[in-house]
PDB file of C-alpha atoms in Angstrom:
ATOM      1  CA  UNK F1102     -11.378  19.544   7.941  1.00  0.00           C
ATOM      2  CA  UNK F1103     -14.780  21.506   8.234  1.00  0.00           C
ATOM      3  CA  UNK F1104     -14.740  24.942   7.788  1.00  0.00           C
ATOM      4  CA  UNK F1105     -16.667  26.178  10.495  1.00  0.00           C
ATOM      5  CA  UNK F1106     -17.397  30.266   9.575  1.00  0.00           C
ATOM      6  CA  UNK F1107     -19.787  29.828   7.496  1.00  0.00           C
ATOM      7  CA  UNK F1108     -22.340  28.295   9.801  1.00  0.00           C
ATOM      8  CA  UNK F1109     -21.174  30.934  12.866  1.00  0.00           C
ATOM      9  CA  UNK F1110     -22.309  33.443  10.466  1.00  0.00           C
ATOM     10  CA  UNK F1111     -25.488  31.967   9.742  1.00  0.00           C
ATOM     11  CA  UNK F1112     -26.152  31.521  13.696  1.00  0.00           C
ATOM     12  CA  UNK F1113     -25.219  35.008  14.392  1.00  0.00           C
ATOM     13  CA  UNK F1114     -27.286  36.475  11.059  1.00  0.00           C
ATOM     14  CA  UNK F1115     -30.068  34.016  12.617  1.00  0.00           C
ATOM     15  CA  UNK F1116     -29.484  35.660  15.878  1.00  0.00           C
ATOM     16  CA  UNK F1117     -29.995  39.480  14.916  1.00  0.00           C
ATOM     17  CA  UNK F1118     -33.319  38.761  13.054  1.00  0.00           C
ATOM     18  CA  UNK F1119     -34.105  37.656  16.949  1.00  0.00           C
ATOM     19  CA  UNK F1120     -37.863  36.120  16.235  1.00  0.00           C
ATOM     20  CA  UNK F1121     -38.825  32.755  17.242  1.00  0.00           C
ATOM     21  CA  UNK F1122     -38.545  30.864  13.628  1.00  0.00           C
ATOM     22  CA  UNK F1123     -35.070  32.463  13.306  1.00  0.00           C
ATOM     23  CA  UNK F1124     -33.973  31.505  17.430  1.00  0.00           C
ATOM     24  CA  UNK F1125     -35.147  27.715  16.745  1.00  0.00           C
ATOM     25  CA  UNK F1126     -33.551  27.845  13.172  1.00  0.00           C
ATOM     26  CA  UNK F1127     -30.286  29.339  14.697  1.00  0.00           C
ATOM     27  CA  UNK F1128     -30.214  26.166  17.406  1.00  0.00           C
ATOM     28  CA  UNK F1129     -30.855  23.620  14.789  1.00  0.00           C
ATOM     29  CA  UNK F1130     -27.754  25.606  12.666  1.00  0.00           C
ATOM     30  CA  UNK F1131     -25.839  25.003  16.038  1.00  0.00           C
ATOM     31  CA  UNK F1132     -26.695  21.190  16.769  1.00  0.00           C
ATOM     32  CA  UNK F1133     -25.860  20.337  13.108  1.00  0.00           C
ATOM     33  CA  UNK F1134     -22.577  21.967  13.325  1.00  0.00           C
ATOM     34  CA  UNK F1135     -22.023  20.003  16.561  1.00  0.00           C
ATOM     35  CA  UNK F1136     -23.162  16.723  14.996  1.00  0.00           C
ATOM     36  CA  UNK F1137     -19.959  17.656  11.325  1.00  0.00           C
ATOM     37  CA  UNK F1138     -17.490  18.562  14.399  1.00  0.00           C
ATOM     38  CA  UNK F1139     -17.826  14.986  15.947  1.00  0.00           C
ATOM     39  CA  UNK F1140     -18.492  13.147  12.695  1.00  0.00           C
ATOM     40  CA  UNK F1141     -15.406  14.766  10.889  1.00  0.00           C
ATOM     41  CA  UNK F1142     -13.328  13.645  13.531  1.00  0.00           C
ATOM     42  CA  UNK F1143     -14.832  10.305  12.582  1.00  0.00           C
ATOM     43  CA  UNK F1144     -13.919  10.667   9.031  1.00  0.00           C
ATOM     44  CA  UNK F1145     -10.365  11.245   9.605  1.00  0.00           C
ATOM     45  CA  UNK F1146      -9.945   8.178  11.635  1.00  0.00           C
ATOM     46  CA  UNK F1147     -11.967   5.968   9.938  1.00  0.00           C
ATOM     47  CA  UNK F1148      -9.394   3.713   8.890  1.00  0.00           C
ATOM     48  CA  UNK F1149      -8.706   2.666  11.668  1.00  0.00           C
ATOM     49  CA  UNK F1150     -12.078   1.401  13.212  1.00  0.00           C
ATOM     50  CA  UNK F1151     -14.896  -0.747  11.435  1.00  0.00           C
ATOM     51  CA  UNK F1152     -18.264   1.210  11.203  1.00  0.00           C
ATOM     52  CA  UNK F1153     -20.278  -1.847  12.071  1.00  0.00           C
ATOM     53  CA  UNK F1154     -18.508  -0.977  15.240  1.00  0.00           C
ATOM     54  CA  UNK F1155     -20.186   2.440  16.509  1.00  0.00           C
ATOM     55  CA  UNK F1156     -22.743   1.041  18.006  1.00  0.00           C
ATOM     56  CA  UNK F1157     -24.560   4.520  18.491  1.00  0.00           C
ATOM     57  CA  UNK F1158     -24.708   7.548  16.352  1.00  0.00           C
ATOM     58  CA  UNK F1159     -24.805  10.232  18.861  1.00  0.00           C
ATOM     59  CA  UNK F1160     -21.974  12.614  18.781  1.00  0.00           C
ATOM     60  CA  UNK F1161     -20.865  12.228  22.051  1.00  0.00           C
ATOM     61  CA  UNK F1162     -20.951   8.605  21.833  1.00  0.00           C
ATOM     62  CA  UNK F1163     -19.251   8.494  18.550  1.00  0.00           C
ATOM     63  CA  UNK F1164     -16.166  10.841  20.237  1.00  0.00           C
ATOM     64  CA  UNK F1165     -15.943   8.293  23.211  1.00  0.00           C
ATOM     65  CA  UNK F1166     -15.760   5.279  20.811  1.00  0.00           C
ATOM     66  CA  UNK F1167     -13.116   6.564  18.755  1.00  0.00           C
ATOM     67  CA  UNK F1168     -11.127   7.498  21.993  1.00  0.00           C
ATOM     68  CA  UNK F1169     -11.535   4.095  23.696  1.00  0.00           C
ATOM     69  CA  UNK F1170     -10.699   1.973  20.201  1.00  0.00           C
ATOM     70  CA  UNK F1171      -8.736   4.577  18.024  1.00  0.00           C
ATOM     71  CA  UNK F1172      -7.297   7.926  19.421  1.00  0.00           C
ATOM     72  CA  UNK F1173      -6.948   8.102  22.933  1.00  0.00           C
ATOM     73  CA  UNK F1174      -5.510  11.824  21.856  1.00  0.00           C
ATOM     74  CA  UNK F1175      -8.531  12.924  20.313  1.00  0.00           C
ATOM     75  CA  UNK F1176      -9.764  15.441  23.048  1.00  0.00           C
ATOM     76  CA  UNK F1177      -6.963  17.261  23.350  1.00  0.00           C
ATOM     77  CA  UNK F1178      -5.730  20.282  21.308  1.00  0.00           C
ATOM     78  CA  UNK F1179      -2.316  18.721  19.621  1.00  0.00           C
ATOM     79  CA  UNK F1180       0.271  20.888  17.516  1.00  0.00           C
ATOM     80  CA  UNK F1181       2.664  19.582  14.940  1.00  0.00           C
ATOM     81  CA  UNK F1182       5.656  21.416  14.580  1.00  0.00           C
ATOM     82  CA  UNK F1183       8.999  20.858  12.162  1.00  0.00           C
ATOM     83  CA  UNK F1184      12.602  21.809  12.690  1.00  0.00           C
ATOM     84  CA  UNK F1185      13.911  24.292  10.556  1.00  0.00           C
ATOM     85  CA  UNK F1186      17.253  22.181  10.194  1.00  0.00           C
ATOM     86  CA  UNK F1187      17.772  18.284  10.092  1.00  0.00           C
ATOM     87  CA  UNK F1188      18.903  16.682  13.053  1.00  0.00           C
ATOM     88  CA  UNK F1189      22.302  17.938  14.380  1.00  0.00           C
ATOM     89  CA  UNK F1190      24.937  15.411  16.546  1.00  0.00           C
ATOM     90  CA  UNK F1191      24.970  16.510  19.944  1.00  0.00           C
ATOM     91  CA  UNK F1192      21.884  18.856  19.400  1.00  0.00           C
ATOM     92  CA  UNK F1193      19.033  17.782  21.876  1.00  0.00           C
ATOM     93  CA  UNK F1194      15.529  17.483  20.283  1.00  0.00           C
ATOM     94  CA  UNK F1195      14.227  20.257  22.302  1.00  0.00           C
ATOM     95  CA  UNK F1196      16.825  22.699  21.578  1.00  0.00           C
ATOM     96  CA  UNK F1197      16.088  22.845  18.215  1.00  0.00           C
ATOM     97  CA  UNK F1198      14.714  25.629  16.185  1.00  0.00           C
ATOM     98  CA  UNK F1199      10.556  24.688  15.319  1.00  0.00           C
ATOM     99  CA  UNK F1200       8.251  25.996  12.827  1.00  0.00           C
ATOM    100  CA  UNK F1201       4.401  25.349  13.798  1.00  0.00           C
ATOM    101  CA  UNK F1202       2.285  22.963  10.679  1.00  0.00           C
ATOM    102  CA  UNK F1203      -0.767  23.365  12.650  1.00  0.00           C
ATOM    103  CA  UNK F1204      -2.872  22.596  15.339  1.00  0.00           C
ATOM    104  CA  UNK F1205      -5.703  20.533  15.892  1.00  0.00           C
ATOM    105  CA  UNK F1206      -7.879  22.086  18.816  1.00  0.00           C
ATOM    106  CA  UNK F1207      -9.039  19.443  21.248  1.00  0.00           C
ATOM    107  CA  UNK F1208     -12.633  19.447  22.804  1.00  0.00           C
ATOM    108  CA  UNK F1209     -14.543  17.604  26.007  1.00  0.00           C
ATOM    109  CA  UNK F1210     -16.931  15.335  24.827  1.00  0.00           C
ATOM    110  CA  UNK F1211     -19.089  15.394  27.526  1.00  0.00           C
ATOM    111  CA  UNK F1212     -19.485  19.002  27.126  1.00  0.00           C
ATOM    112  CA  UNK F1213     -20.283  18.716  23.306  1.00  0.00           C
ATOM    113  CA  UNK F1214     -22.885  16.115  24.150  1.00  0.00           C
ATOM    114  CA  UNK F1215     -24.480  18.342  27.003  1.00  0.00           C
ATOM    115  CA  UNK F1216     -24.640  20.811  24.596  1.00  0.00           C
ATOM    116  CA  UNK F1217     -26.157  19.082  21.944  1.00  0.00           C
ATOM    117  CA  UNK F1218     -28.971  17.906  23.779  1.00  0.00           C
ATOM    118  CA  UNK F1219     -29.761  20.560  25.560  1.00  0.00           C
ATOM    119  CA  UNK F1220     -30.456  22.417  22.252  1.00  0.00           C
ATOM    120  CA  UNK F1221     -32.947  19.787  21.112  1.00  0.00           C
ATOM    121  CA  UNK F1222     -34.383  20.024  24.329  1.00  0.00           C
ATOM    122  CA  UNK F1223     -35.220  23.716  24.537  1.00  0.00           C
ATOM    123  CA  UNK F1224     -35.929  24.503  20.649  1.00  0.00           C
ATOM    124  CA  UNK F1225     -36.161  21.080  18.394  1.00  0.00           C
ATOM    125  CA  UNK F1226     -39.004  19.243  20.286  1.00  0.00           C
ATOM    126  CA  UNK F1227     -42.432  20.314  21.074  1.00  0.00           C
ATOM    127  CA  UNK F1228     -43.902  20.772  24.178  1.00  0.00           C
ATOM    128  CA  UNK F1229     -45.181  17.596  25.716  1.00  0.00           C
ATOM    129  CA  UNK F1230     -48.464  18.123  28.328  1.00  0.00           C
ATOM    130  CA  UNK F1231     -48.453  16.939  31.452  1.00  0.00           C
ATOM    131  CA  UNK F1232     -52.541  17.117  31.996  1.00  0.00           C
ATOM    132  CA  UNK F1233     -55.576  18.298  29.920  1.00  0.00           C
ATOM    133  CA  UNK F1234     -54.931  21.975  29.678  1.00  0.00           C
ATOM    134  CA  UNK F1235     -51.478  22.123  29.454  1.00  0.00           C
ATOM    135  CA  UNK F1236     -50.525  24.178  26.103  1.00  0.00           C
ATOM    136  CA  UNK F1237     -47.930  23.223  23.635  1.00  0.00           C
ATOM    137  CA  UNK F1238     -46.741  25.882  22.115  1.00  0.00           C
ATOM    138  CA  UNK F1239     -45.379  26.614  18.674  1.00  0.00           C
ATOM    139  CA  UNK F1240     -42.051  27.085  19.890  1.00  0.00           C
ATOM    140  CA  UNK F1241     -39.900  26.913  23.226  1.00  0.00           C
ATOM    141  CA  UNK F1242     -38.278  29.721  25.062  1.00  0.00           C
ATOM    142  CA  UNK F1243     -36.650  32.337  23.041  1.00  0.00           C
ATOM    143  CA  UNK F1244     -34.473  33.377  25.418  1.00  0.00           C
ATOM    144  CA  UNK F1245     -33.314  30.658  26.969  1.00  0.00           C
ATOM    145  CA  UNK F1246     -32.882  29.088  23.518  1.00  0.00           C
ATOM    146  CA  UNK F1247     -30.805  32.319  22.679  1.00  0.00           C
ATOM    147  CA  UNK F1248     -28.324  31.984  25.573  1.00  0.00           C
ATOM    148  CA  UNK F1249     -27.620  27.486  24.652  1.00  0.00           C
ATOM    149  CA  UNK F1250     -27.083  28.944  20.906  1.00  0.00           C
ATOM    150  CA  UNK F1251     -24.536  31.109  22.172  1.00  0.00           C
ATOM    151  CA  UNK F1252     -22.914  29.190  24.684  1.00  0.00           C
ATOM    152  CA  UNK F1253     -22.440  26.919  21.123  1.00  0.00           C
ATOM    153  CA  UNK F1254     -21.464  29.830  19.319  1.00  0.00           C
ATOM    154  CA  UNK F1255     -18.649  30.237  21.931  1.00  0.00           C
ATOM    155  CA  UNK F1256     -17.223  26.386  21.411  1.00  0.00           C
ATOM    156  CA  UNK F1257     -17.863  26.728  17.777  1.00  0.00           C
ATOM    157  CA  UNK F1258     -15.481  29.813  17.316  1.00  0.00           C
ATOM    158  CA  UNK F1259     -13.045  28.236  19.617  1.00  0.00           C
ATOM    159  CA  UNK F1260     -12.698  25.161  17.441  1.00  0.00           C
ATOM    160  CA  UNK F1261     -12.405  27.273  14.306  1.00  0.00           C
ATOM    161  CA  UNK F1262      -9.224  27.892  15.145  1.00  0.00           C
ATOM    162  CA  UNK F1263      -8.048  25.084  14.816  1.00  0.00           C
ATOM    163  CA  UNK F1264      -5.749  24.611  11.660  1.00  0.00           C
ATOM    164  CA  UNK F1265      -5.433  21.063  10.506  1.00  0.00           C
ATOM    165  CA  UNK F1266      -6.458  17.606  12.327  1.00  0.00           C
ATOM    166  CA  UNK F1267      -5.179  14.516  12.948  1.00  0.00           C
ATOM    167  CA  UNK F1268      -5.983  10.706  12.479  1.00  0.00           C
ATOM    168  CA  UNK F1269      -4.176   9.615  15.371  1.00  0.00           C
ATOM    169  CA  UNK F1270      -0.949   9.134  16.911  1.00  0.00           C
ATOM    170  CA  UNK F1271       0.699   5.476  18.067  1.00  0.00           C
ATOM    171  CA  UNK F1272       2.347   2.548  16.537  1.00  0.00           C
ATOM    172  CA  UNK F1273       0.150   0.938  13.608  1.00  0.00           C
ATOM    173  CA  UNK F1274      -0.897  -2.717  14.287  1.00  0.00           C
ATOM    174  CA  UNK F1275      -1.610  -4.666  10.788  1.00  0.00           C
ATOM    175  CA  UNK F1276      -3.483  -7.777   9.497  1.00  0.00           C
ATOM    176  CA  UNK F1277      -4.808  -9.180   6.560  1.00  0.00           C
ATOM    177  CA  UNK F1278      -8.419 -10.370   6.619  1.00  0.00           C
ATOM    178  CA  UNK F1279      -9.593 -13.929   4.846  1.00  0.00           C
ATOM    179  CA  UNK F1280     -11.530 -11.435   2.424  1.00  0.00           C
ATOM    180  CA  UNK F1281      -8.382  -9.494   1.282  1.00  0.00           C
ATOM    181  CA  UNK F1282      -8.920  -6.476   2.987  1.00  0.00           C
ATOM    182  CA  UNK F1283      -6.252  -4.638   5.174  1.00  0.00           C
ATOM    183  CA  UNK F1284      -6.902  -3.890   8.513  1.00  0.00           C
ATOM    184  CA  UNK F1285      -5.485  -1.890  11.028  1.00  0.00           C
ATOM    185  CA  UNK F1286      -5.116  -0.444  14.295  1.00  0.00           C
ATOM    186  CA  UNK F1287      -3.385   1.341  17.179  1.00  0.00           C
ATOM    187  CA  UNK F1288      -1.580  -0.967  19.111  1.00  0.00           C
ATOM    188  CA  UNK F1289      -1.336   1.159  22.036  1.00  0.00           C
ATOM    189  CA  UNK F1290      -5.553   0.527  22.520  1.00  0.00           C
ATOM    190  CA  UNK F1291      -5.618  -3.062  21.657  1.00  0.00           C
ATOM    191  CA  UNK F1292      -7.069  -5.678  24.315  1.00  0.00           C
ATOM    192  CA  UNK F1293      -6.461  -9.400  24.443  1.00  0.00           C
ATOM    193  CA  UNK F1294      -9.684 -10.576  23.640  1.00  0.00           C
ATOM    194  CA  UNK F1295     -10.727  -7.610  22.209  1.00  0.00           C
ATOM    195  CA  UNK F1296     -13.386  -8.335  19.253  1.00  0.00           C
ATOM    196  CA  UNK F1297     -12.876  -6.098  16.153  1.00  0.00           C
ATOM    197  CA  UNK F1298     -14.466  -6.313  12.547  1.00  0.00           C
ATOM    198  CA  UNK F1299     -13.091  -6.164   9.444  1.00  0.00           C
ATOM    199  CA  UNK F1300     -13.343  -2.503   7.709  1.00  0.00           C
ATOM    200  CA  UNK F1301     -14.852  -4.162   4.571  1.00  0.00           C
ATOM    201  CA  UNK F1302     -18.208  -3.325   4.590  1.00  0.00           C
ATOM    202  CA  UNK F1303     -19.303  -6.304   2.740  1.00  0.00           C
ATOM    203  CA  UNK F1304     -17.650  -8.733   5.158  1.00  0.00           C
ATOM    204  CA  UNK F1305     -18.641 -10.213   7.909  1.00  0.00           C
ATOM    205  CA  UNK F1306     -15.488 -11.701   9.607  1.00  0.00           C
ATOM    206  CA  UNK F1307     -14.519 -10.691  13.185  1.00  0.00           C
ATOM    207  CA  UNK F1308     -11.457 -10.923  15.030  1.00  0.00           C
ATOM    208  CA  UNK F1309     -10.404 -11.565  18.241  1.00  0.00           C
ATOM    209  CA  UNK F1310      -7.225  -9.642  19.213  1.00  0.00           C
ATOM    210  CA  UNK F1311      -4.431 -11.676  21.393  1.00  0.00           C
ATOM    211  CA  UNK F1312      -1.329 -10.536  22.810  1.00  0.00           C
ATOM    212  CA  UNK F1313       1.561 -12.579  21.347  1.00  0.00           C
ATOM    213  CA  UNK F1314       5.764 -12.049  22.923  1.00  0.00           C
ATOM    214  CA  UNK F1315       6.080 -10.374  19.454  1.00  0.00           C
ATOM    215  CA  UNK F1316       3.108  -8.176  19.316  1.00  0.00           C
ATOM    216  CA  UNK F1317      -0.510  -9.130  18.590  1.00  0.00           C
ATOM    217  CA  UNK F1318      -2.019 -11.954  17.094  1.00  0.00           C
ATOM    218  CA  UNK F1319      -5.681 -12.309  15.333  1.00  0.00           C
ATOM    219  CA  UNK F1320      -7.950 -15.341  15.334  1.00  0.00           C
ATOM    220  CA  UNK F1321     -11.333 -15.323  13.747  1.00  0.00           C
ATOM    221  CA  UNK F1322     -14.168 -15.915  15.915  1.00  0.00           C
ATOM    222  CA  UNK F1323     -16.398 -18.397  13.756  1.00  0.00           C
ATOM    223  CA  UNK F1324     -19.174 -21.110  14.577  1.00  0.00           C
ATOM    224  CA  UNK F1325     -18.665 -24.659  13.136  1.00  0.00           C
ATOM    225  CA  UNK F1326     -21.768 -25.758  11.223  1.00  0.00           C
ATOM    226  CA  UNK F1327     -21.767 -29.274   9.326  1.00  0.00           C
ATOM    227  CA  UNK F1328     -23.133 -29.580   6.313  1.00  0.00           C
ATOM    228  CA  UNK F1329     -26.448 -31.162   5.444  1.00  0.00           C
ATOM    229  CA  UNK F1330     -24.865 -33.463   2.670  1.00  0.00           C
ATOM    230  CA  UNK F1331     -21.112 -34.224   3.740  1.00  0.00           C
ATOM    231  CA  UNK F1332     -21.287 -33.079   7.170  1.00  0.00           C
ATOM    232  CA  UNK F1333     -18.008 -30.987   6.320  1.00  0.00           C
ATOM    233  CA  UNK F1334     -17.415 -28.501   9.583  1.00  0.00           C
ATOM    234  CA  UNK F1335     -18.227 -25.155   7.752  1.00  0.00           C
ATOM    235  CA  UNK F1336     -16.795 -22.165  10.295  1.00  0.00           C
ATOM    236  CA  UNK F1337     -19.183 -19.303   9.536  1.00  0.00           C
ATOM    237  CA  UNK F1338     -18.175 -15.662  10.213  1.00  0.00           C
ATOM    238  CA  UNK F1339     -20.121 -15.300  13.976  1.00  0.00           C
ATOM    239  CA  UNK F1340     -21.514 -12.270  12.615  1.00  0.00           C
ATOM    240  CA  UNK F1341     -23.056 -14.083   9.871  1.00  0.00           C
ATOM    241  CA  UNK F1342     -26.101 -15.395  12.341  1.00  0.00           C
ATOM    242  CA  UNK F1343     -25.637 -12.098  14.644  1.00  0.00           C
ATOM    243  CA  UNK F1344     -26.327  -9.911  12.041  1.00  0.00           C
ATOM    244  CA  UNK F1345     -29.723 -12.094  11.206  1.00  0.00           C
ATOM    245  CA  UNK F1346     -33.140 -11.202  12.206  1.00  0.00           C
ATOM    246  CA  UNK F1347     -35.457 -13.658  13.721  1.00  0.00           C
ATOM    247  CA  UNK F1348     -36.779 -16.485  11.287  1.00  0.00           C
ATOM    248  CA  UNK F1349     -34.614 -14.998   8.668  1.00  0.00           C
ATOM    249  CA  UNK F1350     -33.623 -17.840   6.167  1.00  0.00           C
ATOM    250  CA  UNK F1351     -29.793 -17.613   5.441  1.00  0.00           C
ATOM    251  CA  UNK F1352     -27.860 -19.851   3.261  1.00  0.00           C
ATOM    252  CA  UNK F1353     -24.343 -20.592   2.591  1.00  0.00           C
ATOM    253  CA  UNK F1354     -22.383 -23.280   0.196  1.00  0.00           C
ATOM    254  CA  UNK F1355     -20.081 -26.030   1.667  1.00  0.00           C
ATOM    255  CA  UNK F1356     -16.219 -25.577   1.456  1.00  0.00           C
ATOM    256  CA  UNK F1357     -16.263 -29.224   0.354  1.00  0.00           C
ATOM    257  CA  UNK F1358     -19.536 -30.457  -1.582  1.00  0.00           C
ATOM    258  CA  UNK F1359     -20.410 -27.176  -2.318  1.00  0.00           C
ATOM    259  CA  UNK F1360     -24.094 -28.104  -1.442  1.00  0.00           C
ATOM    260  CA  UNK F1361     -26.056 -25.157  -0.589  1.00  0.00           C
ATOM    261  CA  UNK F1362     -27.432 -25.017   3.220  1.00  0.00           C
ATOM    262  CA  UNK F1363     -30.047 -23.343   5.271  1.00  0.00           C
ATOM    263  CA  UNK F1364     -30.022 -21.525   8.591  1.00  0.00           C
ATOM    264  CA  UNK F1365     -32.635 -19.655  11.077  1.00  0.00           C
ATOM    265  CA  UNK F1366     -32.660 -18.194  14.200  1.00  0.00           C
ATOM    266  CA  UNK F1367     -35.482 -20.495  16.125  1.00  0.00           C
ATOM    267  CA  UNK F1368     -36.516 -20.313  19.641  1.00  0.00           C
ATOM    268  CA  UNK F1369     -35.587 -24.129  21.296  1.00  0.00           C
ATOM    269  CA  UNK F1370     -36.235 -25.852  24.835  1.00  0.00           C
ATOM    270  CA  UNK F1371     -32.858 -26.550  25.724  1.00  0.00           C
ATOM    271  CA  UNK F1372     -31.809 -28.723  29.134  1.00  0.00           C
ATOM    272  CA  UNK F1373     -28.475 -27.800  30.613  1.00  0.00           C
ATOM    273  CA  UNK F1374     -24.978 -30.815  30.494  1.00  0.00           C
ATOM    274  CA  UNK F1375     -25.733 -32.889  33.131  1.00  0.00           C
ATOM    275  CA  UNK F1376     -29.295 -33.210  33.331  1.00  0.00           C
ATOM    276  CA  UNK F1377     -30.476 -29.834  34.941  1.00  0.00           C
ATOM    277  CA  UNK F1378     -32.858 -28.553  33.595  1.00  0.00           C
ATOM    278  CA  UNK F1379     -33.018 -24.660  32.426  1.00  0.00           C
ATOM    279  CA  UNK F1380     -36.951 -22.416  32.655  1.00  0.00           C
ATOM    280  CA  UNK F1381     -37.408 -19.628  31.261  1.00  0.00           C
ATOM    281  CA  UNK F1382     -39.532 -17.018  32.344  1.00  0.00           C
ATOM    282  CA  UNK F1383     -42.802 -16.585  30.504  1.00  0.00           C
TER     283      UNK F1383
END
């Protein structure tokens, strides 16, 4: 959990000395606090999603991945609270007597993202002309960059308050990948056919998610390629020739022979089954 007062104090220390290096300093101060808010709530849920799988790095895009695949909770301010005495026969849940843990205060993403850009907008990017003798100046708008800083300010000290955080609530879904690592997820945000990747950095399997009578079911999503000397079916992680970048060379070693093959990505005239025939643009 990030400790957020030191950076308000910076902003507002930034704030008094009220010149243009300090304004633009004191928005950049306020955009990186932004950027730890989203990416700690990242870091506490990270084992439940792949990182191969944020596809974008933006805060606000990071936030609505994690609450589409992980923690559909994760905008919302959530307290965690224990009964002073164990469960009682007869005693309903909500009668009991609680003590409050802590509280994890929720934000909008949208909001944080609007935020967030508008302060690169108005302080963190030069000027760019329009014509000839448009001027770019050294710096944007103090004031208006003074009144975005603050409006930050205001969400920052809100989420201060908050007094612990969560990596999610739901029933755990489990599997094992071919590599040895173990995965898992919420089963409350799984989708049949859903693709997910194992959390092992250094592996490249993926898995497609199906809904079984019992729970879920994972099958790995592979592409059979024969071998040059056996012709053994080798299924390849998908990934594997995803993850390649045109007329890359990659190899792999046969299950069977263990003789060492070649692939690359290569543009092909193809015709489609049954004797149409495909164009491409050019």
């Amino acid at each position: 959990m990030i400790n957020l007062d030191p950076v308000i104090e910076r902003i507002d220390a930034l704030l008094d000395e009220d010149t243009d290096q300090s304004v633009t300093y004191a928005a950049l101060e306020a955009r990186l606090a932004l950027e730890r808010v989203c990416y700690d709530r990242l870091r506490q849920r990270h084992d439940y999603i792949s990182h191969e799988q944020l596809r974008r790095w933006q805060p606000g895009a990071v936030v609505n991945t994690l609450i589409k695949e992980v923690d559909e909770h994760l905008g919302k301010t959530l307290t965690l609270s224990i009964s002073k005495s164990p469960a009682r026969p007869g005693v309903k849940l909500e009668d009991e007597e609680y003590v409050e843990v802590g509280t994890e205060i929720g934000f909008n993403p949208k909001k944080i993202a609007k935020l967030w850009n508008a302060l690169a907008k108005l302080a963190l990017h030069a000027h760019l002309p329009e014509h000839r003798n448009d001027d770019i100046p050294a710096y944007g708008d103090r004031a208006r960059i003074r009144a975005k800083v603050k409006e930050v300010q205001s969400e920052l000290r809100r989420l201060a308050k908050g007094t612990m955080t969560f990596s999610g609530l739901g029933e755990e879904v489990k599997f094992e990948c071919s590599c040895g690592e173990l995965n898992k997820r919420r089963a409350g945000l799984l989708r049949d056919g859903q693709h997910v990747h194992c959390f092992n950095p250094e592996c490249k399997q993926t898995w497609k998610v199906t809904r079984e009578d019992d729970g879920f079911g994972f099958e790995q999503v592979t592409v059979p390629v024969n071998c040059e000397a056996c012709s053994a079916a080798n299924h390849m992680p998908w990934r594997f020739f995803l993850d390649m970048k045109h007329d890359q060379v990659g190899s792999f070693s046969c299950h069977s022979c263990r003789h060492k093959n070649y692939v690359q990505w290569r543009l092909m005239q193809v015709h489609r089954e049954g004797g149409k025939e495909t164009q491409a643009d050019t």
